[in-house]
CSV table of N, CA and C in Angstrom, one decimal:
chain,number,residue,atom,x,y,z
I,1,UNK,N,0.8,-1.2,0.0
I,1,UNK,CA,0.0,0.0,0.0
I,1,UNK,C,0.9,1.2,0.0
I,2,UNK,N,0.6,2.2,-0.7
I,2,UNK,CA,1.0,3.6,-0.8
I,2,UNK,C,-0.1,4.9,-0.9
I,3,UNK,N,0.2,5.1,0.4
I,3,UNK,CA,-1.0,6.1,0.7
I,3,UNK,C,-0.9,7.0,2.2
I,4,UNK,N,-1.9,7.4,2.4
I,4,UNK,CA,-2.0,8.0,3.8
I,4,UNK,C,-2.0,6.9,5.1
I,5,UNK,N,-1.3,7.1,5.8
I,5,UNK,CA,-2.0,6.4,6.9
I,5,UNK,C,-3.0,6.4,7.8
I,6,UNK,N,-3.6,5.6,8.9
I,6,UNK,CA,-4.7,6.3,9.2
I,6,UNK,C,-4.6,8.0,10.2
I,7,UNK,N,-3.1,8.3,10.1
I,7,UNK,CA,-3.1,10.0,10.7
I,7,UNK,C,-2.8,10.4,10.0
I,8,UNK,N,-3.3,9.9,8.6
I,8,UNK,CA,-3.4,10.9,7.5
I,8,UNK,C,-2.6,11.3,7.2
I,9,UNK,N,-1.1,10.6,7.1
I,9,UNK,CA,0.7,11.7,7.0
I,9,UNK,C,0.6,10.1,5.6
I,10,UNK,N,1.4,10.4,4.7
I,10,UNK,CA,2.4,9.7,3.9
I,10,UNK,C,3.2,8.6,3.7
I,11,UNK,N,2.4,7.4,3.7
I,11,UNK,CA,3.0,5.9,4.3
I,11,UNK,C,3.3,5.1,3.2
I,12,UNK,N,4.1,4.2,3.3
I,12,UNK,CA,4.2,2.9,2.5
I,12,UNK,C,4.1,1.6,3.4
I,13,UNK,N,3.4,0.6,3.0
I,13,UNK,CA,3.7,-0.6,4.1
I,13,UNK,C,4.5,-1.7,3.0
I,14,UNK,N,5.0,-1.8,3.7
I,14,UNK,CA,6.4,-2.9,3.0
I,14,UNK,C,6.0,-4.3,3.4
I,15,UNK,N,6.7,-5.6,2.5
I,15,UNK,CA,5.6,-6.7,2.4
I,15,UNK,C,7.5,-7.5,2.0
I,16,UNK,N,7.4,-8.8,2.2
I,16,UNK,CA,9.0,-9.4,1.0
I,16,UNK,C,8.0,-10.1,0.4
I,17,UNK,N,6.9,-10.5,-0.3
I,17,UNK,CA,6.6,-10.5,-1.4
I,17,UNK,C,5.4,-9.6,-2.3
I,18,UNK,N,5.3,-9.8,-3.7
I,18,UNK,CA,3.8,-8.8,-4.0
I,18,UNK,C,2.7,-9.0,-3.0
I,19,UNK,N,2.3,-10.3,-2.7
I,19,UNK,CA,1.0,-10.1,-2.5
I,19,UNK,C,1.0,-10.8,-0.6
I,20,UNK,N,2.1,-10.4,-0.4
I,20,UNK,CA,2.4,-10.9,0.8
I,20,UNK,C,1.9,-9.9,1.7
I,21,UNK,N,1.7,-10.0,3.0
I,21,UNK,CA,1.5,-9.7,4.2
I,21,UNK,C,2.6,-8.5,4.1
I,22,UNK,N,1.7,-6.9,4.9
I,22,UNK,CA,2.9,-6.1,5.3
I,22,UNK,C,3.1,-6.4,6.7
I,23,UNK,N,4.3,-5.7,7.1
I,23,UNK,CA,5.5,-5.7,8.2
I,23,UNK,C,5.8,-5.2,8.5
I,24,UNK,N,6.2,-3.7,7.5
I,24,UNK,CA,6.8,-2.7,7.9
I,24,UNK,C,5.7,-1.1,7.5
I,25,UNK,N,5.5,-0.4,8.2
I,25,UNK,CA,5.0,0.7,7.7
I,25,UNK,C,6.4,1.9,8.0
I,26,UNK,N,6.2,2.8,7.0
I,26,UNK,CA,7.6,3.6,6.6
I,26,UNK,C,6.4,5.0,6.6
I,27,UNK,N,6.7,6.0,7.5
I,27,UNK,CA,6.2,7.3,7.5
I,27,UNK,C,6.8,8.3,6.9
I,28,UNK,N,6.5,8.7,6.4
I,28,UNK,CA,7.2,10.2,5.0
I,28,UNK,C,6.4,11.6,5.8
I,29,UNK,N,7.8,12.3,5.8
I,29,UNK,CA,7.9,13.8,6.5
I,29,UNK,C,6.4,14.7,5.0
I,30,UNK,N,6.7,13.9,3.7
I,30,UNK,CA,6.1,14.7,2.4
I,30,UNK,C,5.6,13.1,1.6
I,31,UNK,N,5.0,13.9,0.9
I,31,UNK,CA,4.3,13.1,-0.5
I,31,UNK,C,5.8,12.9,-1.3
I,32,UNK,N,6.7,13.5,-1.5
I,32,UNK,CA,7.7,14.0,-2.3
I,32,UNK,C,8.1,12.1,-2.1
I,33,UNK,N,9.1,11.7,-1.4
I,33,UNK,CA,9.2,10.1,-1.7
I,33,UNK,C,8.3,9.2,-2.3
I,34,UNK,N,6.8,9.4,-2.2
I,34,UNK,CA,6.1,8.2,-2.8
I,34,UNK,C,5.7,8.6,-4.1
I,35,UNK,N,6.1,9.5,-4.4
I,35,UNK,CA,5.8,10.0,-6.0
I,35,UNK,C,7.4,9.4,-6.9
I,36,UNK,N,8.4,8.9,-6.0
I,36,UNK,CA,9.2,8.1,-6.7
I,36,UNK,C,8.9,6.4,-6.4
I,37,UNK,N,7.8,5.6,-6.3
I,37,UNK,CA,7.8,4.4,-6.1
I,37,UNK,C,6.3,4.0,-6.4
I,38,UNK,N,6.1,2.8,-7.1
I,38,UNK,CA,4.6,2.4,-6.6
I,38,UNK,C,4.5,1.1,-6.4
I,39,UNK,N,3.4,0.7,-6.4
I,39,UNK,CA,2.7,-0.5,-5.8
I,39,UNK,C,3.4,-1.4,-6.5
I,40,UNK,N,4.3,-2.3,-5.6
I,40,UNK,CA,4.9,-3.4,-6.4
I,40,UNK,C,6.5,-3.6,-6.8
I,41,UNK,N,7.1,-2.3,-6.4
I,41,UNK,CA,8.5,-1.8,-6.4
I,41,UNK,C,9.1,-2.2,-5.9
I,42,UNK,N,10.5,-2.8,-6.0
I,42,UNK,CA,11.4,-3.0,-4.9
I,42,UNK,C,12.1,-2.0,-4.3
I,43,UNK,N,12.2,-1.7,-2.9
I,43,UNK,CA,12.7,-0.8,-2.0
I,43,UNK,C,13.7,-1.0,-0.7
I,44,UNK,N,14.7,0.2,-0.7
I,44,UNK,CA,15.5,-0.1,0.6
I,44,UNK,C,15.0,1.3,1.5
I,45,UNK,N,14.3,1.2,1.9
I,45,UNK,CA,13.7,2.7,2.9
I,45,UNK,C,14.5,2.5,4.1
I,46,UNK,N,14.6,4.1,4.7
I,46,UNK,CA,15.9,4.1,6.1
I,46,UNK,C,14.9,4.6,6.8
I,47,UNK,N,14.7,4.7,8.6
I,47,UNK,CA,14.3,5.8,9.2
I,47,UNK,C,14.3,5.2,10.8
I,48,UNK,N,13.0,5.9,11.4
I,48,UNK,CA,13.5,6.0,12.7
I,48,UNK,C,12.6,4.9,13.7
I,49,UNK,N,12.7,4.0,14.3
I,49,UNK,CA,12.3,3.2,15.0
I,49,UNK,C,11.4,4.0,16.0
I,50,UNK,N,9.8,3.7,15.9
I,50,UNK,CA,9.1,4.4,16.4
I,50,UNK,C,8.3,3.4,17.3
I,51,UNK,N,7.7,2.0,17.1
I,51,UNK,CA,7.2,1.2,18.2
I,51,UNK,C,7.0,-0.5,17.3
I,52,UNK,N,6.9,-0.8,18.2
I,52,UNK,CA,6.1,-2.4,17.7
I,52,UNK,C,4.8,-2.6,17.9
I,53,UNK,N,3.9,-2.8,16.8
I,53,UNK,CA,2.4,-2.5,17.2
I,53,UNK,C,1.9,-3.4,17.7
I,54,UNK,N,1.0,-3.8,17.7
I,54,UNK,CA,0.4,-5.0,18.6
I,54,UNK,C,-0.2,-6.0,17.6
I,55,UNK,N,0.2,-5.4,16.5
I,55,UNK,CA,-0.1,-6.2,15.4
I,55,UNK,C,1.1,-7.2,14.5
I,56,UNK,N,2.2,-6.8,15.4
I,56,UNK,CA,3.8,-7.0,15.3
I,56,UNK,C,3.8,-6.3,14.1
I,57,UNK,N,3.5,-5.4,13.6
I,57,UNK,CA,4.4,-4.5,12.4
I,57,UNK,C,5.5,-3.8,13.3
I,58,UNK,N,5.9,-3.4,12.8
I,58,UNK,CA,7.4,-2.3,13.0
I,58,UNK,C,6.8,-1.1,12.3
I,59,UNK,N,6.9,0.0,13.0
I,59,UNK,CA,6.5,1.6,12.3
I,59,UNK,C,7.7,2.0,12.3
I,60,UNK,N,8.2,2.9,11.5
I,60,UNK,CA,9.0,3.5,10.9
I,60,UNK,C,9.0,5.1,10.9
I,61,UNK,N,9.3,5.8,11.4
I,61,UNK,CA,9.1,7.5,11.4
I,61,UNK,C,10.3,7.8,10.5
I,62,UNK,N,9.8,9.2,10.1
I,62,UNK,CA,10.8,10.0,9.3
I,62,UNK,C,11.6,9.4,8.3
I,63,UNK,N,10.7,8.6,7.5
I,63,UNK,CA,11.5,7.3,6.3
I,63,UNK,C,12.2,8.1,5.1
I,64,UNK,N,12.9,7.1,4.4
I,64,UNK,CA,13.9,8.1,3.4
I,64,UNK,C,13.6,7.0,2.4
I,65,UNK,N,13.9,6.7,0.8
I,65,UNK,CA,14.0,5.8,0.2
I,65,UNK,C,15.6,5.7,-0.2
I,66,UNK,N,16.1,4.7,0.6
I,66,UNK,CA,17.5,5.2,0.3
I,66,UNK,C,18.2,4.2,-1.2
């Protein structure tokens, strides 16, 4: 998925395969990063360790596509 999250800021949820389960959600300071990637891309995103949900994803703050 590439879209808003539900606080409405600029997310990608990351998955290791297409139609696999996500794991990682990656929070964007801007729209500006997801206007270089879409649905189905391979990616190496960097950023800041923000919690473990209870859903075991990993959130991600202030992501970069590096």
């Amino acid at each position: 998925y590439k879209g808003p999250d539900i606080h409405n800021t600029p997310s990608i949820e990351l998955s290791d395969s297409k139609n696999g389960s996500s794991y990682v959600l990656c929070v964007f300071s801007s729209n500006d990063a997801l206007d270089k990637v879409a649905v189905g891309d391979r990616v190496t995103a960097s950023g800041e360790f923000h919690i473990l949900g209870s859903d075991d994803w990993v959130v991600l703050k202030k992501c970069e596509i590096v």
